[in-house]
Coordinates of C-alpha atoms and ligand atoms in Angstrom, one line a residue:
M27 CA 7.3 -10.0 23.4
S28 CA 9.9 -12.0 21.4
N29 CA 13.1 -10.4 20.0
D30 CA 12.7 -12.2 16.8
N31 CA 12.3 -9.5 14.1
L32 CA 13.0 -11.3 10.8
T33 CA 13.0 -8.7 8.1
A34 CA 13.0 -8.6 4.3
V35 CA 15.8 -6.2 3.3
L36 CA 16.6 -5.2 -0.2
Y37 CA 20.3 -4.6 -0.7
G38 CA 20.3 -4.0 -4.4
I39 CA 19.0 -5.4 -7.8
E40 CA 17.9 -9.0 -7.3
D41 CA 19.6 -9.0 -3.8
L42 CA 16.8 -9.5 -1.2
R43 CA 17.9 -10.8 2.1
L44 CA 16.1 -12.0 5.2
E45 CA 17.8 -10.7 8.4
Q46 CA 17.3 -9.9 12.0
R47 CA 16.7 -6.2 12.9
P48 CA 16.4 -4.7 16.3
V49 CA 12.7 -4.3 17.4
P50 CA 12.1 -0.5 16.9
E51 CA 11.6 1.9 19.9
I52 CA 8.5 3.9 19.6
A53 CA 8.0 7.7 20.2
D54 CA 5.1 9.0 22.2
D55 CA 2.7 9.4 19.3
E56 CA 3.6 6.0 17.7
V57 CA 2.6 2.4 18.0
L58 CA 4.6 -0.7 17.7
L59 CA 2.8 -3.2 15.4
K60 CA 3.3 -7.0 15.3
M61 CA 2.9 -7.3 11.5
D62 CA 0.3 -9.8 10.2
S63 CA -0.1 -9.5 6.5
V64 CA 2.0 -7.5 4.0
G65 CA 1.3 -7.4 0.3
I66 CA 4.1 -7.4 -2.4
C67 CA 3.3 -4.3 -4.5
G68 CA 4.5 -3.8 -8.1
S69 CA 6.7 -1.0 -6.7
D70 CA 8.5 -3.6 -4.4
V71 CA 9.1 -5.7 -7.5
H72 CA 10.3 -2.7 -9.3
Y73 CA 12.9 -1.9 -6.8
L74 CA 13.9 -5.6 -6.7
V75 CA 14.3 -5.8 -10.5
H76 CA 15.4 -2.3 -11.4
G77 CA 16.7 -0.8 -8.2
R78 CA 14.7 2.4 -8.8
I79 CA 11.3 3.9 -9.8
G80 CA 12.0 7.2 -11.6
D81 CA 13.8 9.6 -9.3
F82 CA 13.4 7.3 -6.3
V83 CA 16.7 5.3 -6.3
L84 CA 17.8 2.5 -3.9
T85 CA 21.1 3.8 -2.6
K86 CA 21.3 1.9 0.7
P87 CA 19.6 -1.3 2.0
M88 CA 15.8 -0.8 2.4
I89 CA 13.1 -2.9 4.0
I90 CA 10.5 -3.6 1.4
G91 CA 6.6 -3.7 1.8
H92 CA 3.9 -1.1 2.4
E93 CA 0.5 -2.7 2.0
A94 CA 0.1 -3.9 5.6
S95 CA -2.0 -4.9 8.6
G96 CA -0.8 -5.7 12.1
I97 CA -1.7 -6.0 15.7
V98 CA -0.8 -3.2 18.2
A99 CA 1.9 -4.6 20.5
K100 CA 2.8 -1.3 22.3
V101 CA 1.4 2.2 22.4
G102 CA 3.3 5.5 22.9
K103 CA 2.3 7.7 26.0
K104 CA 0.3 10.2 24.0
V105 CA -1.7 7.7 21.9
K106 CA -5.5 7.8 22.5
N107 CA -6.9 6.1 19.4
L108 CA -5.5 2.6 20.0
V109 CA -4.9 0.0 22.7
V110 CA -2.7 -3.0 22.7
G111 CA -4.3 -5.9 20.8
D112 CA -6.2 -3.7 18.3
R113 CA -6.0 -5.0 14.7
V114 CA -5.2 -2.3 12.4
A115 CA -4.4 -1.4 8.7
C116 CA -1.5 0.9 8.0
E117 CA -1.8 4.0 5.8
P118 CA 1.9 3.9 4.5
G119 CA 2.6 7.5 3.9
V120 CA 3.0 9.8 6.9
P121 CA 3.1 13.5 5.9
C122 CA 4.8 16.5 7.6
R123 CA 1.5 17.8 8.8
Y124 CA 2.8 21.4 8.6
C125 CA 3.1 22.5 4.9
E126 CA 0.4 24.1 2.8
H127 CA -0.7 20.8 1.2
C128 CA -1.0 19.2 4.7
K129 CA -2.9 22.2 6.1
S130 CA -5.3 22.3 3.1
G131 CA -6.2 18.5 3.6
Q132 CA -4.3 17.3 0.6
Y133 CA -1.7 15.7 2.7
N134 CA -1.1 13.0 0.0
L135 CA 0.7 15.7 -2.0
C136 CA 3.1 16.6 1.0
P137 CA 6.6 17.0 -0.5
D138 CA 8.1 15.8 2.8
M139 CA 6.0 12.6 3.0
I140 CA 7.7 9.6 4.6
F141 CA 6.4 6.8 2.6
C142 CA 7.1 3.1 3.6
A143 CA 9.5 1.3 1.2
T144 CA 10.3 4.3 -0.9
P145 CA 14.0 5.3 -0.6
P146 CA 15.4 6.3 1.8
Y147 CA 12.5 5.1 4.1
D148 CA 12.1 1.5 5.3
G149 CA 8.8 -0.5 4.7
N150 CA 7.1 -3.0 6.9
L151 CA 7.8 -6.5 5.6
T152 CA 9.1 -7.4 9.1
R153 CA 7.9 -8.8 12.4
Y154 CA 7.8 -5.6 14.3
Y155 CA 7.2 -2.2 12.8
K156 CA 6.6 1.2 14.4
H157 CA 4.1 3.6 12.8
A158 CA 2.4 7.0 13.6
A159 CA -0.6 6.0 15.6
D160 CA -3.0 8.3 13.7
F161 CA -2.1 6.6 10.4
C162 CA -3.2 3.1 11.8
Y163 CA -6.9 2.4 11.4
K164 CA -8.7 -0.1 13.6
L165 CA -10.3 -2.9 11.6
P166 CA -13.9 -3.8 12.1
D167 CA -14.3 -7.5 13.3
H168 CA -15.6 -8.7 10.0
V169 CA -12.6 -7.5 8.1
T170 CA -9.7 -10.0 7.9
M171 CA -6.1 -9.1 8.3
E172 CA -5.5 -10.0 4.7
E173 CA -8.3 -7.7 3.7
G174 CA -6.8 -5.0 5.9
A175 CA -3.4 -5.3 4.1
L176 CA -5.4 -4.7 0.9
L177 CA -7.0 -1.4 2.0
E178 CA -4.0 0.6 0.7
P179 CA -4.2 -0.7 -2.9
L180 CA -8.0 -0.5 -2.7
S181 CA -7.7 3.2 -1.8
V182 CA -6.0 3.8 -5.1
G183 CA -9.1 2.6 -6.9
V184 CA -11.4 4.7 -4.7
H185 CA -9.3 7.8 -5.4
A186 CA -9.3 7.1 -9.2
C187 CA -13.1 6.7 -9.2
R188 CA -13.5 9.8 -7.2
R189 CA -11.3 11.8 -9.4
A190 CA -13.3 10.5 -12.4
G191 CA -16.5 11.4 -10.8
V192 CA -17.9 7.8 -11.1
G193 CA -21.5 7.5 -9.8
L194 CA -24.8 5.9 -10.5
G195 CA -25.1 4.8 -14.1
S196 CA -21.5 5.7 -15.0
K197 CA -19.8 3.9 -17.9
V198 CA -16.2 3.3 -17.0
L199 CA -13.1 2.1 -18.8
V200 CA -10.2 0.6 -16.8
L201 CA -6.9 0.2 -18.5
G202 CA -5.2 -2.8 -17.2
A203 CA -6.6 -5.7 -15.1
G204 CA -3.7 -6.1 -12.6
P205 CA -4.5 -5.8 -8.9
I206 CA -4.9 -2.0 -9.1
G207 CA -7.2 -2.3 -12.2
L208 CA -9.2 -5.0 -10.3
V209 CA -9.8 -2.8 -7.2
T210 CA -10.6 0.1 -9.5
L211 CA -13.3 -2.2 -11.0
L212 CA -14.6 -3.0 -7.6
A213 CA -14.7 0.6 -6.5
A214 CA -16.5 1.6 -9.6
Q215 CA -19.1 -1.0 -9.1
A216 CA -19.6 0.0 -5.4
M217 CA -20.0 3.7 -6.5
G218 CA -22.8 2.7 -8.9
A219 CA -21.1 2.2 -12.3
E220 CA -23.6 0.6 -14.7
Q221 CA -20.9 -0.7 -17.2
V222 CA -17.1 -1.3 -16.7
M223 CA -15.0 -2.3 -19.5
I224 CA -11.5 -3.4 -18.6
T225 CA -8.5 -4.1 -20.9
D226 CA -5.3 -6.2 -20.5
L227 CA -2.6 -8.0 -22.5
V228 CA -3.2 -11.1 -20.5
Q229 CA -6.5 -13.2 -21.0
D230 CA -6.2 -14.9 -17.5
R231 CA -6.4 -11.4 -15.9
L232 CA -9.4 -10.6 -17.9
D233 CA -11.1 -13.8 -16.8
V234 CA -10.6 -12.7 -13.1
A235 CA -12.1 -9.3 -14.0
K236 CA -15.1 -11.0 -15.6
E237 CA -15.6 -13.1 -12.4
L238 CA -15.5 -9.9 -10.3
G239 CA -18.3 -8.4 -12.4
A240 CA -16.7 -6.5 -15.4
T241 CA -19.3 -6.1 -18.0
H242 CA -16.9 -6.0 -20.9
T243 CA -13.3 -7.3 -21.3
L244 CA -11.0 -6.4 -24.2
L245 CA -7.8 -8.3 -24.8
M246 CA -5.2 -6.0 -26.2
N247 CA -2.1 -6.9 -28.3
K248 CA 1.2 -5.3 -27.7
N249 CA 1.5 -4.7 -31.5
D250 CA -1.8 -2.8 -31.6
S251 CA -1.2 0.6 -33.1
A252 CA -1.9 3.8 -31.1
E253 CA -4.9 4.4 -33.3
Ligands
LIG28 ZN1 1.5 -0.6 -3.3
LIG29 ZN1 3.2 18.3 4.5

Protein backbone atom coordinates (compact mmCIF):
# COMPACT_ATOMS: atom_id res chain seq x y z
CA MET A 1 0.00 0.00 0.00
CA SER A 2 1.39 3.39 -0.92
CA ASN A 3 1.70 6.26 1.55
CA ASP A 4 0.34 8.72 -0.98
CA ASN A 5 -2.76 10.16 0.62
CA LEU A 6 -3.42 13.29 -1.40
CA THR A 7 -6.47 14.95 0.15
CA ALA A 8 -8.77 17.89 -0.66
CA VAL A 9 -8.88 20.11 2.42
CA LEU A 10 -11.07 23.18 2.73
CA TYR A 11 -9.35 25.85 4.85
CA GLY A 12 -11.90 28.61 4.44
CA ILE A 13 -14.00 30.48 1.90
CA GLU A 14 -12.53 29.92 -1.59
CA ASP A 15 -9.46 28.29 0.01
CA LEU A 16 -9.34 24.63 -1.05
CA ARG A 17 -5.93 22.96 -0.86
CA LEU A 18 -4.55 19.60 -1.97
CA GLU A 19 -2.22 18.22 0.66
CA GLN A 20 -0.81 14.96 1.96
CA ARG A 21 -2.45 13.54 5.07
CA PRO A 22 -1.38 10.43 7.02
CA VAL A 23 -3.13 7.20 5.98
CA PRO A 24 -5.73 6.67 8.76
CA GLU A 25 -5.39 3.88 11.35
CA ILE A 26 -8.56 1.78 11.61
CA ALA A 27 -10.42 0.58 14.71
CA ASP A 28 -11.58 -3.04 15.05
CA ASP A 29 -15.01 -2.31 13.58
CA GLU A 30 -13.77 -0.14 10.70
CA VAL A 31 -12.40 -0.63 7.22
CA LEU A 32 -9.79 1.36 5.34
CA LEU A 33 -11.01 2.30 1.87
CA LYS A 34 -8.95 3.19 -1.17
CA MET A 35 -11.31 5.80 -2.53
CA ASP A 36 -12.41 5.48 -6.14
CA SER A 37 -15.13 8.03 -6.93
CA VAL A 38 -16.31 10.97 -4.85
CA GLY A 39 -19.06 13.33 -5.99
CA ILE A 40 -18.95 17.07 -5.42
CA CYS A 41 -22.20 17.85 -3.61
CA GLY A 42 -24.00 21.17 -3.44
CA SER A 43 -23.08 21.17 0.26
CA ASP A 44 -19.34 20.95 -0.56
CA VAL A 45 -19.76 23.94 -2.87
CA HIS A 46 -21.71 25.77 -0.17
CA TYR A 47 -18.88 25.37 2.35
CA LEU A 48 -16.39 26.49 -0.31
CA VAL A 49 -18.35 29.62 -1.24
CA HIS A 50 -20.03 30.57 2.06
CA GLY A 51 -18.02 28.69 4.72
CA ARG A 52 -21.23 27.48 6.34
CA ILE A 53 -24.62 25.86 5.91
CA GLY A 54 -26.96 27.29 8.54
CA ASP A 55 -25.64 26.30 11.97
CA PHE A 56 -22.85 24.17 10.51
CA VAL A 57 -19.88 26.52 10.31
CA LEU A 58 -16.39 25.74 9.06
CA THR A 59 -14.10 26.74 11.94
CA LYS A 60 -11.09 24.56 11.15
CA PRO A 61 -9.73 22.87 8.01
CA MET A 62 -12.06 20.10 6.81
CA ILE A 63 -11.72 17.38 4.16
CA ILE A 64 -14.64 17.73 1.75
CA GLY A 65 -16.68 15.03 -0.03
CA HIS A 66 -19.30 12.53 1.13
CA GLU A 67 -20.80 10.88 -1.97
CA ALA A 68 -18.33 8.09 -2.32
CA SER A 69 -17.29 4.62 -3.37
CA GLY A 70 -14.04 2.81 -2.72
CA ILE A 71 -12.25 -0.51 -2.50
CA VAL A 72 -11.60 -2.16 0.86
CA ALA A 73 -7.85 -2.02 1.54
CA LYS A 74 -7.83 -3.21 5.18
CA VAL A 75 -10.40 -4.65 7.58
CA GLY A 76 -10.57 -4.31 11.36
CA LYS A 77 -10.38 -7.45 13.55
CA LYS A 78 -14.11 -7.56 14.26
CA VAL A 79 -15.33 -6.91 10.70
CA LYS A 80 -17.35 -9.81 9.29
CA ASN A 81 -19.27 -8.25 6.39
CA LEU A 82 -16.37 -7.22 4.14
CA VAL A 83 -13.02 -8.51 2.89
CA VAL A 84 -10.06 -6.78 1.26
CA GLY A 85 -10.85 -6.05 -2.39
CA ASP A 86 -14.60 -5.57 -1.96
CA ARG A 87 -16.05 -2.65 -3.92
CA VAL A 88 -18.31 -0.61 -1.65
CA ALA A 89 -20.50 2.48 -1.47
CA CYS A 90 -20.30 4.58 1.72
CA GLU A 91 -23.28 5.69 3.74
CA PRO A 92 -21.73 8.96 4.93
CA GLY A 93 -23.58 9.49 8.21
CA VAL A 94 -22.61 7.19 11.09
CA PRO A 95 -25.01 7.56 14.06
CA CYS A 96 -24.35 6.97 17.78
CA ARG A 97 -26.38 3.69 17.75
CA TYR A 98 -27.54 4.25 21.38
CA CYS A 99 -30.07 7.12 21.44
CA GLU A 100 -33.85 6.80 21.14
CA HIS A 101 -33.81 7.67 17.42
CA CYS A 102 -31.12 5.07 16.74
CA LYS A 103 -32.91 2.41 18.79
CA SER A 104 -36.22 3.06 17.05
CA GLY A 105 -34.67 2.65 13.61
CA GLN A 106 -34.75 6.33 12.68
CA TYR A 107 -31.01 6.64 12.97
CA ASN A 108 -30.97 9.36 10.31
CA LEU A 109 -32.32 11.67 13.04
CA CYS A 110 -29.56 10.84 15.54
CA PRO A 111 -28.42 14.12 17.16
CA ASP A 112 -24.90 12.73 17.55
CA MET A 113 -24.50 11.75 13.91
CA ILE A 114 -20.97 11.86 12.55
CA PHE A 115 -21.53 12.99 8.97
CA CYS A 116 -18.70 13.17 6.42
CA ALA A 117 -17.74 16.69 5.41
CA THR A 118 -20.09 18.38 7.86
CA PRO A 119 -18.13 20.48 10.38
CA PRO A 120 -16.33 19.40 12.47
CA TYR A 121 -16.06 16.01 10.73
CA ASP A 122 -13.83 15.24 7.77
CA GLY A 123 -15.14 13.91 4.47
CA ASN A 124 -13.67 11.43 2.02
CA LEU A 125 -12.27 13.29 -1.00
CA THR A 126 -8.94 11.66 -0.26
CA ARG A 127 -7.01 8.58 -1.37
CA TYR A 128 -7.43 6.60 1.87
CA TYR A 129 -10.38 6.96 4.20
CA LYS A 130 -11.56 4.91 7.18
CA HIS A 131 -15.24 4.20 7.77
CA ALA A 132 -17.52 2.10 9.98
CA ALA A 133 -17.67 -1.29 8.24
CA ASP A 134 -21.44 -1.64 8.65
CA PHE A 135 -21.95 1.68 6.84
CA CYS A 136 -20.15 0.36 3.75
CA TYR A 137 -22.28 -1.56 1.25
CA LYS A 138 -20.82 -4.09 -1.14
CA LEU A 139 -21.65 -3.21 -4.74
CA PRO A 140 -23.03 -5.87 -7.10
CA ASP A 141 -20.74 -6.55 -10.08
CA HIS A 142 -22.98 -4.72 -12.55
CA VAL A 143 -22.87 -1.45 -10.56
CA THR A 144 -19.93 0.80 -11.48
CA MET A 145 -17.89 2.73 -8.92
CA GLU A 146 -19.30 6.00 -10.28
CA GLU A 147 -22.83 4.67 -9.80
CA GLY A 148 -21.83 3.53 -6.31
CA ALA A 149 -20.78 7.09 -5.44
CA LEU A 150 -24.19 8.32 -6.59
CA LEU A 151 -26.15 6.00 -4.29
CA GLU A 152 -26.09 8.59 -1.49
CA PRO A 153 -27.77 11.34 -3.56
CA LEU A 154 -30.10 8.70 -5.06
CA SER A 155 -31.19 7.77 -1.54
CA VAL A 156 -32.42 11.34 -1.05
CA GLY A 157 -34.82 10.85 -3.97
CA VAL A 158 -35.94 7.44 -2.67
CA HIS A 159 -36.59 8.91 0.80
CA ALA A 160 -38.54 11.85 -0.66
CA CYS A 161 -40.74 9.54 -2.76
CA ARG A 162 -41.36 7.21 0.20
CA ARG A 163 -42.38 10.15 2.38
CA ALA A 164 -44.70 11.39 -0.36
CA GLY A 165 -46.20 7.90 -0.75
CA VAL A 166 -45.38 7.68 -4.47
CA GLY A 167 -46.76 4.50 -6.03
CA LEU A 168 -48.38 3.08 -9.16
CA GLY A 169 -50.17 5.81 -11.09
CA SER A 170 -48.99 8.71 -8.91
CA LYS A 171 -48.81 12.23 -10.31
CA VAL A 172 -45.66 13.87 -8.95
CA LEU A 173 -44.32 17.44 -8.93
CA VAL A 174 -40.56 17.83 -8.46
CA LEU A 175 -39.35 21.36 -7.73
CA GLY A 176 -35.89 21.82 -9.22
CA ALA A 177 -34.05 19.75 -11.84
CA GLY A 178 -30.58 19.72 -10.30
CA PRO A 179 -28.98 16.37 -9.42
CA ILE A 180 -31.30 15.78 -6.45
CA GLY A 181 -34.37 16.70 -8.51
CA LEU A 182 -33.25 14.29 -11.23
CA VAL A 183 -32.68 11.36 -8.87
CA THR A 184 -36.09 12.11 -7.35
CA LEU A 185 -37.56 11.93 -10.87
CA LEU A 186 -35.84 8.56 -11.44
CA ALA A 187 -37.00 7.22 -8.08
CA ALA A 188 -40.59 8.36 -8.73
CA GLN A 189 -40.60 6.58 -12.10
CA ALA A 190 -39.15 3.41 -10.58
CA MET A 191 -41.89 3.48 -7.92
CA GLY A 192 -44.54 3.57 -10.63
CA ALA A 193 -45.41 7.26 -11.01
CA GLU A 194 -47.47 7.83 -14.12
CA GLN A 195 -46.73 11.53 -14.58
CA VAL A 196 -43.82 13.55 -13.25
CA MET A 197 -43.70 17.30 -13.75
CA ILE A 198 -40.38 18.97 -12.97
CA THR A 199 -39.58 22.69 -12.74
CA ASP A 200 -36.38 24.69 -12.97
CA LEU A 201 -34.99 28.14 -13.73
CA VAL A 202 -32.59 26.70 -16.35
CA GLN A 203 -33.84 25.19 -19.62
CA ASP A 204 -30.75 22.95 -20.06
CA ARG A 205 -31.60 21.17 -16.83
CA LEU A 206 -35.17 20.63 -17.97
CA ASP A 207 -33.85 19.17 -21.24
CA VAL A 208 -31.92 16.56 -19.23
CA ALA A 209 -35.03 15.85 -17.14
CA LYS A 210 -37.00 15.33 -20.36
CA GLU A 211 -34.36 12.87 -21.61
CA LEU A 212 -34.65 10.99 -18.33
CA GLY A 213 -38.38 10.65 -18.81
CA ALA A 214 -40.09 13.63 -17.16
CA THR A 215 -43.57 13.80 -18.68
CA HIS A 216 -43.87 17.56 -18.18
CA THR A 217 -41.30 20.32 -17.68
CA LEU A 218 -41.93 23.89 -16.59
CA LEU A 219 -39.43 26.72 -16.97
CA MET A 220 -39.81 29.10 -14.06
CA ASN A 221 -38.75 32.73 -13.98
CA LYS A 222 -37.09 34.29 -10.94
CA ASN A 223 -39.60 37.11 -11.20
CA ASP A 224 -42.65 34.82 -11.13
CA SER A 225 -44.80 35.95 -8.24
CA ALA A 226 -45.67 33.69 -5.34
CA GLU A 227 -49.17 33.25 -6.76
ZN1 LIG B 1 -24.59 15.29 -0.95
ZN1 LIG C 1 -28.16 8.07 17.96
